[in-house]
């Protein structure tokens, strides 16, 4: 593999996204100098995997990295930014959040951007970056090029997205991934309560996902709500009478389907 | 291929399930004698595909089939049953509905059962039966054996399920398939309103489905609701202010996630 330009990286954060991104960057030949996490175990573990140093204090971040990738829970980002950027005028700073605008860096750093991998990351599962959309935004063309070169070593699908676009992409991903997974979990719960294995649903889950590669989801819709089969809907609501929250959710999503 | 025992079939219904089941039965070597649908076009089209006769009148069903597979919208089944069964004492009758109990046949037929393929069927898309769970129930062991022999020519996953179990399986499938597809459609709608292509979400959709082959959905959950990232949740609710229905749905599913 061709050696990447001398991009040296500090990972600020050691959560699921930081972990998978860090591993992908190391596989692509990049040097991670240091990992920061408030939690010592997390910092040490990820640093170990990436052959990097670590710190639990933002005041002890190394100064000589060329790229600082901030991948923290969104709510803690604002308070940490000044410490992360201070005295590092020549570095490039990015965050990896779908819903945080790029302008959080304004006035704090001169060279900055966003690198948003559109994917779901769990600690327990390796995930391929090759086909994952990586959405980029940068303060200027030079910074964009640096990020693009790096992102293209990870994925074939590197695209520009403005902060405005990115927040809607993130919102759509909450429905198409997070809420979808919750629907799987509710299916599992219903089966488990009746002594039935979740695995029964896997072929259906797979086909439901495969279908929307060929048909727009609007046209792929099946089930009692789209047929407006009131008999079945009523019977299902009755089956959920011990779960008022699920009953309400069933009614609401069904209405949303047949009104659409 | 070994010739199946002399099972000859009438398909009562020409919807998505009847169409795919009929095609799979013909591929497995079975003879479909006749297709019934109230809609002449549907009856003729499916009969053409299956090299079968057709009728739009339940009074004109042929008498000499050994198996009558009823695959109609659940609400129209009760009124048609007497006409379907009358004078056909030696035939085996099954329906294909998740939510209809087997006992709808009681007093109307002597040999009966249920053959429920757990899958989502769209007209526009071929689907493999090979790994699809087919859930069976029958009035007696002899009928079960006939159905089992037939179902095993279509799929490797043939299982018994009582009417009680089947209704919960169907309910869980509504969440894990129909409601999941609606979440995809909402993702598509949000992207489309901002000029962004749905294809962006496909790698995420695929990974979300693949994940639950390895992790129980409870453990695979990611996103702002499970982290209880109130900042992002509030921002998303704001983005949905023009869509009160979706806003309410977002809140409800998020609560369901973080209370679980």
Short mmCIF file of C-alpha atoms in Angstrom, two decimals:
data_model
loop_
_atom_site.label_atom_id
_atom_site.label_comp_id
_atom_site.label_asym_id
_atom_site.label_seq_id
_atom_site.Cartn_x
_atom_site.Cartn_y
_atom_site.Cartn_z
CA UNK A 1 0.00 0.00 0.00
CA UNK A 2 1.17 3.48 -0.89
CA UNK A 3 2.12 5.48 2.20
CA UNK A 4 -0.41 8.22 2.91
CA UNK A 5 0.93 11.79 3.07
CA UNK A 6 2.24 12.59 6.52
CA UNK A 7 -1.17 12.87 8.15
CA UNK A 8 -0.80 12.10 11.84
CA UNK A 9 -3.93 11.76 13.85
CA UNK A 10 -5.27 12.27 17.37
CA UNK A 11 -8.61 10.61 18.10
CA UNK A 12 -10.61 12.61 20.62
CA UNK A 13 -13.14 10.04 21.80
CA UNK A 14 -13.12 6.26 22.19
CA UNK A 15 -16.75 5.30 21.58
CA UNK A 16 -18.05 2.96 18.90
CA UNK A 17 -17.52 5.33 16.00
CA UNK A 18 -14.03 6.37 17.15
CA UNK A 19 -13.07 2.73 17.64
CA UNK A 20 -14.15 1.58 14.19
CA UNK A 21 -12.81 4.67 12.46
CA UNK A 22 -9.48 4.38 14.28
CA UNK A 23 -9.12 0.74 13.27
CA UNK A 24 -9.99 1.55 9.66
CA UNK A 25 -7.45 4.38 9.59
CA UNK A 26 -4.69 2.14 10.96
CA UNK A 27 -5.58 -0.52 8.38
CA UNK A 28 -5.27 2.18 5.71
CA UNK A 29 -1.73 2.95 6.93
CA UNK A 30 -2.31 6.06 9.03
CA UNK A 31 -0.57 6.78 12.33
CA UNK A 32 -2.79 7.45 15.31
CA UNK A 33 -0.58 9.31 17.77
CA UNK A 34 -2.95 9.47 20.70
CA UNK A 35 -6.43 8.60 21.94
CA UNK A 36 -8.38 10.78 24.36
CA UNK A 37 -11.24 9.58 26.49
CA UNK A 38 -12.50 10.75 29.88
CA UNK A 39 -12.72 7.08 30.82
CA UNK A 40 -9.24 5.64 31.39
CA UNK A 41 -10.22 2.08 30.43
CA UNK A 42 -11.71 3.20 27.13
CA UNK A 43 -8.69 5.37 26.32
CA UNK A 44 -6.20 2.63 27.19
CA UNK A 45 -8.08 -0.11 25.35
CA UNK A 46 -8.47 1.78 22.12
CA UNK A 47 -4.91 3.14 22.28
CA UNK A 48 -3.73 -0.46 22.69
CA UNK A 49 -5.60 -1.56 19.57
CA UNK A 50 -4.23 1.34 17.55
CA UNK A 51 -0.66 1.28 18.90
CA UNK A 52 -1.15 4.86 20.11
CA UNK A 53 -0.62 6.82 23.30
CA UNK A 54 -3.57 7.90 25.39
CA UNK A 55 -4.73 10.53 27.83
CA UNK A 56 -7.82 11.21 29.94
CA UNK A 57 -7.10 14.94 30.11
CA UNK A 58 -7.86 17.25 27.19
CA UNK A 59 -5.08 19.49 28.52
CA UNK A 60 -2.56 16.75 27.72
CA UNK A 61 -3.36 16.27 24.06
CA UNK A 62 -0.19 16.14 21.96
CA UNK A 63 0.51 19.26 19.91
CA UNK A 64 2.15 17.84 16.84
CA UNK A 65 -0.65 15.90 15.12
CA UNK A 66 -1.86 17.25 11.79
CA UNK A 67 -5.46 16.04 12.20
CA UNK A 68 -7.64 15.98 15.32
CA UNK A 69 -10.77 13.85 14.91
CA UNK A 70 -13.37 14.64 17.55
CA UNK A 71 -15.85 11.83 18.01
CA UNK A 72 -17.66 12.50 21.28
CA UNK A 73 -21.27 12.47 22.44
CA UNK A 74 -22.61 15.69 20.89
CA UNK A 75 -23.56 17.26 24.20
CA UNK A 76 -19.97 17.30 25.54
CA UNK A 77 -18.35 18.72 22.40
CA UNK A 78 -18.89 22.48 23.01
CA UNK A 79 -17.18 22.57 26.41
CA UNK A 80 -14.15 20.63 25.17
CA UNK A 81 -13.52 22.49 21.93
CA UNK A 82 -11.44 25.39 23.33
CA UNK A 83 -9.02 22.98 25.05
CA UNK A 84 -8.77 20.82 21.96
CA UNK A 85 -7.96 23.64 19.57
CA UNK A 86 -5.92 26.04 21.74
CA UNK A 87 -2.34 26.50 20.55
CA UNK A 88 -2.73 24.19 17.56
CA UNK A 89 -3.16 26.79 14.80
CA UNK A 90 -1.76 24.67 11.98
CA UNK A 91 -3.74 21.52 12.65
CA UNK A 92 -6.94 20.42 10.93
CA UNK A 93 -9.93 19.73 13.21
CA UNK A 94 -12.94 17.64 12.30
CA UNK A 95 -15.90 16.19 14.12
CA UNK A 96 -17.82 13.10 13.05
CA UNK A 97 -21.36 14.01 14.09
CA UNK A 98 -24.36 14.03 11.78
CA UNK A 99 -26.28 16.65 13.69
CA UNK A 100 -23.54 19.09 14.70
CA UNK A 101 -22.98 21.92 12.23
CA UNK A 102 -19.48 22.66 10.98
CA UNK A 103 -19.59 26.19 12.40
CA UNK A 104 -18.97 24.99 15.96
CA UNK A 105 -15.29 25.31 14.94
CA UNK A 106 -15.64 28.94 13.85
CA UNK A 107 -13.45 31.30 15.83
CA UNK A 108 -11.78 28.37 17.56
CA UNK A 109 -9.78 26.85 14.70
CA UNK A 110 -8.56 28.11 11.34
CA UNK A 111 -8.69 24.82 9.43
CA UNK A 112 -11.65 22.61 10.15
CA UNK A 113 -14.38 20.38 8.82
CA UNK A 114 -16.63 17.39 9.28
CA UNK A 115 -16.10 13.75 8.41
CA UNK A 116 -19.38 11.88 8.88
CA UNK A 117 -19.45 8.14 8.19
CA UNK A 118 -23.09 7.20 7.61
CA UNK A 119 -23.20 3.88 9.40
CA UNK A 120 -24.21 2.15 12.65
CA UNK A 121 -21.33 1.05 14.83
CA UNK A 122 -21.46 -1.48 17.66
CA UNK A 123 -18.42 -2.43 19.71
CA UNK A 124 -19.06 -6.14 19.21
CA UNK A 125 -19.13 -6.16 15.44
CA UNK A 126 -16.63 -5.28 12.73
CA UNK A 127 -18.03 -3.32 9.85
CA UNK A 128 -16.66 -2.72 6.38
CA UNK A 129 -15.95 0.89 5.42
CA UNK A 130 -15.60 0.06 1.72
CA UNK A 131 -19.17 0.91 0.64
CA UNK A 132 -20.06 3.25 3.47
CA UNK A 133 -20.94 6.81 2.47
CA UNK A 134 -18.48 9.23 4.09
CA UNK A 135 -19.85 12.77 3.98
CA UNK A 136 -17.37 15.62 4.06
CA UNK A 137 -17.48 19.34 4.68
CA UNK A 138 -14.51 21.65 5.16
CA UNK A 139 -13.63 25.26 5.86
CA UNK A 140 -11.79 25.57 2.53
CA UNK A 141 -10.79 23.61 -0.53
CA UNK A 142 -7.36 22.69 0.80
CA UNK A 143 -8.86 21.15 3.96
CA UNK A 144 -11.49 19.39 1.86
CA UNK A 145 -8.73 17.80 -0.24
CA UNK A 146 -6.91 16.52 2.82
CA UNK A 147 -10.12 14.94 4.13
CA UNK A 148 -11.09 13.59 0.73
CA UNK A 149 -7.72 11.88 0.25
CA UNK A 150 -8.02 10.29 3.66
CA UNK A 151 -11.69 9.29 3.30
CA UNK A 152 -11.05 7.74 -0.12
CA UNK A 153 -8.56 5.39 1.48
CA UNK A 154 -11.43 4.10 3.61
CA UNK A 155 -14.40 4.08 1.23
CA UNK A 156 -15.41 4.33 -2.42
CA UNK A 157 -18.36 6.56 -1.54
CA UNK A 158 -16.96 9.90 -0.45
CA UNK A 159 -19.35 12.79 -0.96
CA UNK A 160 -19.64 16.45 0.01
CA UNK A 161 -22.57 17.40 2.25
CA UNK A 162 -23.39 20.75 3.80
CA UNK A 163 -24.28 21.02 7.50
CA UNK A 164 -27.90 21.60 6.43
CA UNK A 165 -27.96 18.43 4.30
CA UNK A 166 -26.13 16.42 6.92
CA UNK A 167 -28.67 17.10 9.64
CA UNK A 168 -31.47 15.77 7.45
CA UNK A 169 -29.35 12.77 6.46
CA UNK A 170 -28.81 12.05 10.14
CA UNK A 171 -32.54 12.40 10.85
CA UNK A 172 -33.39 10.02 8.01
CA UNK A 173 -30.80 7.57 9.37
CA UNK A 174 -32.47 7.61 12.79
CA UNK A 175 -35.65 6.34 11.13
CA UNK A 176 -33.99 3.91 8.70
CA UNK A 177 -31.55 2.44 11.23
CA UNK A 178 -32.21 3.25 14.91
CA UNK A 179 -35.99 3.03 14.72
CA UNK A 180 -35.79 0.03 12.40
CA UNK A 181 -33.65 -1.77 14.97
CA UNK A 182 -36.22 -0.94 17.64
CA UNK A 183 -38.92 -2.54 15.46
CA UNK A 184 -36.72 -5.67 15.29
CA UNK A 185 -36.40 -5.56 19.09
CA UNK A 186 -40.17 -5.32 19.54
CA UNK A 187 -40.59 -8.29 17.20
CA UNK A 188 -38.07 -10.20 19.32
CA UNK A 189 -39.87 -9.24 22.53
CA UNK A 190 -43.25 -10.43 21.24
CA UNK A 191 -41.78 -13.75 20.12
CA UNK A 192 -39.82 -14.23 23.34
CA UNK A 193 -42.93 -13.68 25.45
CA UNK A 194 -44.47 -16.63 23.60
CA UNK A 195 -41.46 -18.90 23.70
CA UNK A 196 -40.60 -18.41 20.03
CA UNK A 197 -37.09 -17.77 18.63
CA UNK A 198 -36.18 -14.42 17.05
CA UNK A 199 -34.35 -16.29 14.24
CA UNK A 200 -37.75 -17.00 12.67
CA UNK A 201 -37.83 -13.36 11.56
CA UNK A 202 -34.38 -13.19 9.95
CA UNK A 203 -35.34 -14.22 6.38
CA UNK A 204 -38.16 -11.66 6.51
CA UNK A 205 -35.84 -8.96 7.87
CA UNK A 206 -33.30 -9.68 5.14
CA UNK A 207 -35.85 -9.63 2.34
CA UNK A 208 -37.39 -6.40 3.66
CA UNK A 209 -33.95 -4.76 3.44
CA UNK A 210 -33.09 -6.29 0.05
CA UNK A 211 -36.41 -5.19 -1.45
CA UNK A 212 -35.66 -1.48 -1.13
CA UNK A 213 -32.57 -1.90 -3.29
CA UNK A 214 -34.99 -2.50 -6.16
CA UNK A 215 -38.24 -0.82 -5.19
CA UNK A 216 -38.73 2.57 -3.53
CA UNK A 217 -39.96 1.82 0.02
CA UNK A 218 -43.35 3.43 -0.75
CA UNK A 219 -43.97 0.72 -3.36
CA UNK A 220 -42.48 -2.08 -1.26
CA UNK A 221 -45.01 -1.59 1.56
CA UNK A 222 -47.00 -4.71 2.49
CA UNK A 223 -49.10 -5.76 5.48
CA UNK A 224 -52.49 -5.12 7.07
CA UNK A 225 -52.12 -1.34 7.31
CA UNK A 226 -51.49 -0.71 3.61
CA UNK A 227 -54.35 -3.09 2.68
CA UNK A 228 -56.39 -1.38 5.42
CA UNK A 229 -57.42 -4.78 6.75
CA UNK A 230 -59.32 -3.49 9.77
CA UNK A 231 -60.04 -7.05 11.05
CA UNK A 232 -56.36 -7.87 11.47
CA UNK A 233 -55.46 -4.45 12.81
CA UNK A 234 -58.13 -4.80 15.52
CA UNK A 235 -56.95 -8.29 16.42
CA UNK A 236 -53.35 -7.07 16.69
CA UNK A 237 -54.36 -4.17 18.91
CA UNK A 238 -56.12 -6.68 21.16
CA UNK A 239 -52.99 -8.84 21.35
CA UNK A 240 -51.10 -5.76 22.53
CA UNK A 241 -53.56 -4.85 25.27
CA UNK A 242 -50.95 -5.66 27.95
CA UNK A 243 -48.46 -3.30 26.27
CA UNK A 244 -50.20 0.08 26.01
CA UNK A 245 -47.05 1.76 24.65
CA UNK A 246 -46.71 -0.76 21.83
CA UNK A 247 -50.43 -0.63 21.17
CA UNK A 248 -50.27 3.12 20.69
CA UNK A 249 -47.18 2.77 18.49
CA UNK A 250 -48.90 0.10 16.38
CA UNK A 251 -51.89 2.38 15.83
CA UNK A 252 -49.78 5.40 15.03
CA UNK A 253 -47.51 3.71 12.49
CA UNK A 254 -50.48 1.93 10.88
CA UNK A 255 -52.28 5.26 10.46
CA UNK A 256 -49.12 6.75 9.03
CA UNK A 257 -48.98 3.88 6.50
CA UNK A 258 -52.56 4.03 5.31
CA UNK A 259 -52.69 7.81 5.21
CA UNK A 260 -49.53 7.98 3.11
CA UNK B 1 -36.90 -33.88 -9.95
CA UNK B 2 -38.96 -36.63 -8.33
CA UNK B 3 -42.66 -36.31 -9.17
CA UNK B 4 -44.66 -35.20 -6.13
CA UNK B 5 -47.51 -37.50 -5.02
CA UNK B 6 -50.66 -36.75 -6.95
CA UNK B 7 -51.42 -33.50 -5.19
CA UNK B 8 -53.47 -31.30 -7.50
CA UNK B 9 -54.11 -27.78 -6.42
CA UNK B 10 -56.65 -25.00 -6.72
CA UNK B 11 -55.46 -21.55 -5.72
CA UNK B 12 -58.25 -19.46 -4.26
CA UNK B 13 -56.82 -15.95 -4.53
CA UNK B 14 -54.45 -14.22 -6.93
CA UNK B 15 -52.75 -11.63 -4.72
CA UNK B 16 -49.02 -11.31 -4.02
CA UNK B 17 -48.81 -14.35 -1.75
CA UNK B 18 -50.92 -16.56 -4.05
CA UNK B 19 -48.82 -15.48 -7.04
CA UNK B 20 -45.45 -16.28 -5.46
CA UNK B 21 -46.69 -19.47 -3.83
CA UNK B 22 -48.26 -20.63 -7.08
CA UNK B 23 -45.05 -20.02 -9.02
CA UNK B 24 -42.98 -21.84 -6.38
CA UNK B 25 -45.38 -24.81 -6.45
CA UNK B 26 -45.17 -25.05 -10.24
CA UNK B 27 -41.35 -24.86 -10.06
CA UNK B 28 -41.49 -27.71 -7.54
CA UNK B 29 -43.44 -29.80 -10.04
CA UNK B 30 -47.01 -29.44 -8.75
CA UNK B 31 -50.06 -29.04 -10.97
CA UNK B 32 -52.24 -26.02 -10.36
CA UNK B 33 -55.62 -26.90 -11.87
CA UNK B 34 -57.35 -23.58 -11.40
CA UNK B 35 -57.02 -20.06 -10.04
CA UNK B 36 -59.92 -18.15 -8.51
CA UNK B 37 -60.06 -14.38 -8.15
CA UNK B 38 -63.02 -12.01 -8.09
CA UNK B 39 -61.05 -9.83 -10.49
CA UNK B 40 -60.99 -11.37 -13.95
CA UNK B 41 -57.63 -9.79 -14.93
CA UNK B 42 -55.91 -11.13 -11.84
CA UNK B 43 -57.38 -14.59 -12.28
CA UNK B 44 -56.46 -14.76 -15.97
CA UNK B 45 -52.94 -13.40 -15.48
CA UNK B 46 -51.98 -15.76 -12.71
CA UNK B 47 -53.65 -18.72 -14.43
CA UNK B 48 -51.57 -17.88 -17.52
CA UNK B 49 -48.33 -17.92 -15.52
CA UNK B 50 -49.23 -21.24 -13.90
CA UNK B 51 -50.69 -22.95 -16.97
CA UNK B 52 -53.98 -23.35 -15.07
CA UNK B 53 -57.65 -22.63 -15.68
CA UNK B 54 -59.37 -19.77 -13.92
CA UNK B 55 -62.72 -18.60 -12.65
CA UNK B 56 -64.16 -15.48 -11.04
CA UNK B 57 -67.02 -17.37 -9.45
CA UNK B 58 -66.52 -19.46 -6.31
CA UNK B 59 -69.47 -21.55 -7.49
CA UNK B 60 -67.39 -22.71 -10.46
CA UNK B 61 -64.39 -24.08 -8.61
CA UNK B 62 -63.37 -27.48 -9.95
CA UNK B 63 -64.29 -30.40 -7.71
CA UNK B 64 -61.44 -32.79 -8.35
CA UNK B 65 -58.43 -31.03 -6.81
CA UNK B 66 -56.89 -32.66 -3.73
CA UNK B 67 -55.73 -29.38 -2.14
CA UNK B 68 -57.48 -26.00 -2.05
CA UNK B 69 -55.18 -23.17 -0.96
CA UNK B 70 -57.13 -20.12 0.14
CA UNK B 71 -55.06 -16.95 0.01
CA UNK B 72 -57.48 -14.05 0.24
CA UNK B 73 -57.68 -10.83 2.20
CA UNK B 74 -58.66 -12.06 5.67
CA UNK B 75 -61.90 -10.11 5.80
CA UNK B 76 -63.43 -11.87 2.78
CA UNK B 77 -62.52 -15.43 3.84
CA UNK B 78 -65.53 -16.20 6.13
CA UNK B 79 -68.20 -15.46 3.54
CA UNK B 80 -66.49 -17.56 0.85
CA UNK B 81 -65.68 -20.64 2.93
CA UNK B 82 -69.02 -22.44 2.56
CA UNK B 83 -68.91 -22.20 -1.22
CA UNK B 84 -65.28 -23.31 -1.33
CA UNK B 85 -65.78 -26.40 0.80
CA UNK B 86 -69.29 -27.54 -0.15
CA UNK B 87 -69.40 -30.95 -1.82
CA UNK B 88 -65.63 -31.48 -1.59
CA UNK B 89 -65.51 -33.83 1.42
CA UNK B 90 -62.29 -35.61 0.45
CA UNK B 91 -60.20 -32.53 -0.32
CA UNK B 92 -57.70 -30.83 1.99
CA UNK B 93 -58.31 -27.12 2.64
CA UNK B 94 -55.70 -24.66 3.89
CA UNK B 95 -55.45 -20.93 4.28
CA UNK B 96 -52.21 -18.94 4.26
CA UNK B 97 -52.98 -16.22 6.78
CA UNK B 98 -50.92 -15.44 9.85
CA UNK B 99 -53.77 -14.03 11.87
CA UNK B 100 -56.64 -16.34 10.97
CA UNK B 101 -57.04 -19.33 13.30
CA UNK B 102 -57.29 -22.84 11.88
CA UNK B 103 -60.74 -23.35 13.39
CA UNK B 104 -62.44 -21.23 10.73
CA UNK B 105 -62.55 -24.57 8.83
CA UNK B 106 -64.31 -26.42 11.65
CA UNK B 107 -67.72 -27.75 10.67
CA UNK B 108 -67.08 -26.76 7.06
CA UNK B 109 -64.38 -29.22 6.05
CA UNK B 110 -63.17 -32.55 7.40
CA UNK B 111 -59.49 -32.23 6.39
CA UNK B 112 -57.95 -28.83 6.82
CA UNK B 113 -55.01 -26.79 7.98
CA UNK B 114 -52.85 -23.71 7.59
CA UNK B 115 -49.76 -23.13 5.46
CA UNK B 116 -48.23 -19.79 6.43
CA UNK B 117 -45.09 -18.63 4.59
CA UNK B 118 -43.42 -16.03 6.81
CA UNK B 119 -42.28 -13.57 4.18
CA UNK B 120 -43.14 -10.27 2.46
CA UNK B 121 -44.35 -10.61 -1.12
CA UNK B 122 -44.48 -7.85 -3.72
CA UNK B 123 -45.72 -8.43 -7.25
CA UNK B 124 -42.67 -6.77 -8.77
CA UNK B 125 -40.04 -8.91 -7.10
CA UNK B 126 -39.19 -12.61 -7.11
CA UNK B 127 -38.35 -14.07 -3.75
CA UNK B 128 -36.63 -17.31 -2.86
CA UNK B 129 -38.63 -19.80 -0.82
CA UNK B 130 -35.57 -21.87 0.06
CA UNK B 131 -34.83 -20.32 3.48
CA UNK B 132 -38.28 -18.98 4.22
CA UNK B 133 -39.98 -20.38 7.34
CA UNK B 134 -43.20 -22.15 6.34
CA UNK B 135 -45.40 -22.66 9.39
CA UNK B 136 -47.89 -25.52 9.33
CA UNK B 137 -50.92 -26.56 11.31
CA UNK B 138 -53.36 -29.32 10.41
CA UNK B 139 -56.55 -30.99 11.60
CA UNK B 140 -54.77 -34.35 11.97
CA UNK B 141 -51.44 -36.04 11.46
CA UNK B 142 -52.27 -37.34 7.99
CA UNK B 143 -53.11 -33.82 6.75
CA UNK B 144 -49.99 -32.47 8.44
CA UNK B 145 -47.88 -35.01 6.54
CA UNK B 146 -49.37 -34.00 3.21
CA UNK B 147 -48.65 -30.33 3.93
CA UNK B 148 -45.19 -31.09 5.27
CA UNK B 149 -44.19 -33.06 2.17
CA UNK B 150 -45.37 -30.23 -0.03
CA UNK B 151 -43.81 -27.43 2.06
CA UNK B 152 -40.46 -29.25 2.21
CA UNK B 153 -40.31 -29.15 -1.58
CA UNK B 154 -40.39 -25.36 -1.28
CA UNK B 155 -38.26 -24.63 1.79
CA UNK B 156 -35.75 -26.12 4.21
CA UNK B 157 -37.46 -24.42 7.16
CA UNK B 158 -40.80 -26.13 7.66
CA UNK B 159 -42.11 -25.89 11.22
CA UNK B 160 -45.30 -26.59 13.13
CA UNK B 161 -47.04 -23.60 14.73
CA UNK B 162 -50.35 -23.47 16.56
CA UNK B 163 -52.93 -20.80 15.74
CA UNK B 164 -52.01 -19.10 19.02
CA UNK B 165 -48.31 -19.03 18.13
CA UNK B 166 -48.97 -17.98 14.56
CA UNK B 167 -50.90 -14.87 15.53
CA UNK B 168 -47.99 -13.63 17.63
CA UNK B 169 -45.55 -14.51 14.85
CA UNK B 170 -47.65 -12.45 12.46
CA UNK B 171 -47.78 -9.56 14.92
CA UNK B 172 -44.00 -9.64 15.35
CA UNK B 173 -43.63 -9.69 11.56
CA UNK B 174 -45.74 -6.54 11.24
CA UNK B 175 -43.18 -4.76 13.41
CA UNK B 176 -40.06 -6.36 11.90
CA UNK B 177 -41.16 -6.01 8.27
CA UNK B 178 -44.15 -3.75 7.59
CA UNK B 179 -43.24 -1.09 10.15
CA UNK B 180 -39.55 -1.37 9.27
CA UNK B 181 -40.41 -0.67 5.64
CA UNK B 182 -42.41 2.36 6.74
CA UNK B 183 -39.32 3.64 8.60
CA UNK B 184 -37.35 3.26 5.34
CA UNK B 185 -40.10 5.19 3.52
CA UNK B 186 -39.96 8.01 6.08
CA UNK B 187 -36.17 8.15 5.65
CA UNK B 188 -36.68 8.36 1.90
CA UNK B 189 -39.29 11.11 2.29
CA UNK B 190 -37.00 13.23 4.48
CA UNK B 191 -34.13 12.87 2.02
CA UNK B 192 -36.31 13.54 -1.02
CA UNK B 193 -37.64 16.75 0.54
CA UNK B 194 -34.04 17.95 0.68
CA UNK B 195 -33.00 16.78 -2.75
CA UNK B 196 -30.95 13.84 -1.47
CA UNK B 197 -31.02 10.30 -2.90
CA UNK B 198 -32.46 7.40 -0.89
CA UNK B 199 -29.50 5.23 -2.03
CA UNK B 200 -27.37 7.01 0.59
CA UNK B 201 -29.16 4.94 3.25
CA UNK B 202 -28.74 1.50 1.68
CA UNK B 203 -25.41 0.52 3.29
CA UNK B 204 -26.84 1.55 6.66
CA UNK B 205 -30.07 -0.37 6.05
CA UNK B 206 -28.11 -3.48 5.06
CA UNK B 207 -25.79 -3.31 8.06
CA UNK B 208 -28.74 -2.75 10.43
CA UNK B 209 -30.32 -5.98 9.11
CA UNK B 210 -27.04 -7.95 9.12
CA UNK B 211 -26.24 -6.92 12.68
CA UNK B 212 -29.20 -8.74 14.19
CA UNK B 213 -27.92 -12.02 12.75
CA UNK B 214 -25.14 -11.74 15.31
CA UNK B 215 -26.45 -9.53 18.10
CA UNK B 216 -29.91 -9.59 19.69
CA UNK B 217 -31.62 -6.34 18.57
CA UNK B 218 -31.67 -5.06 22.16
CA UNK B 219 -27.85 -5.05 22.12
CA UNK B 220 -27.56 -3.75 18.57
CA UNK B 221 -29.43 -0.53 19.38
CA UNK B 222 -27.54 2.68 18.54
CA UNK B 223 -28.50 6.33 18.06
CA UNK B 224 -29.50 9.39 20.08
CA UNK B 225 -32.42 7.74 21.92
CA UNK B 226 -30.42 4.89 23.46
CA UNK B 227 -27.63 7.31 24.45
CA UNK B 228 -30.38 9.66 25.65
CA UNK B 229 -28.71 12.52 23.80
CA UNK B 230 -31.39 15.10 24.56
CA UNK B 231 -29.64 17.77 22.42
CA UNK B 232 -29.94 15.77 19.23
CA UNK B 233 -33.43 14.54 20.02
CA UNK B 234 -34.61 18.15 20.48
CA UNK B 235 -32.95 19.23 17.24
CA UNK B 236 -34.59 16.37 15.36
CA UNK B 237 -38.02 17.21 16.78
CA UNK B 238 -37.49 20.76 15.56
CA UNK B 239 -36.60 19.54 12.06
CA UNK B 240 -39.90 17.64 12.04
CA UNK B 241 -42.04 20.62 13.07
CA UNK B 242 -43.74 20.67 9.63
CA UNK B 243 -44.65 16.99 10.02
CA UNK B 244 -46.59 16.70 13.30
CA UNK B 245 -47.36 13.01 12.70
CA UNK B 246 -43.70 12.14 12.23
CA UNK B 247 -42.72 14.32 15.16
CA UNK B 248 -45.07 12.42 17.43
CA UNK B 249 -43.81 9.11 16.06
CA UNK B 250 -40.18 10.17 16.61
CA UNK B 251 -40.94 11.04 20.22
CA UNK B 252 -42.87 7.88 20.89
CA UNK B 253 -40.31 5.47 19.43
CA UNK B 254 -37.45 7.35 21.14
CA UNK B 255 -39.21 7.03 24.50
CA UNK B 256 -39.80 3.37 23.83
CA UNK B 257 -36.07 2.96 23.15
CA UNK B 258 -34.75 4.74 26.21
CA UNK B 259 -37.35 3.24 28.55
CA UNK B 260 -36.56 -0.27 27.38
#
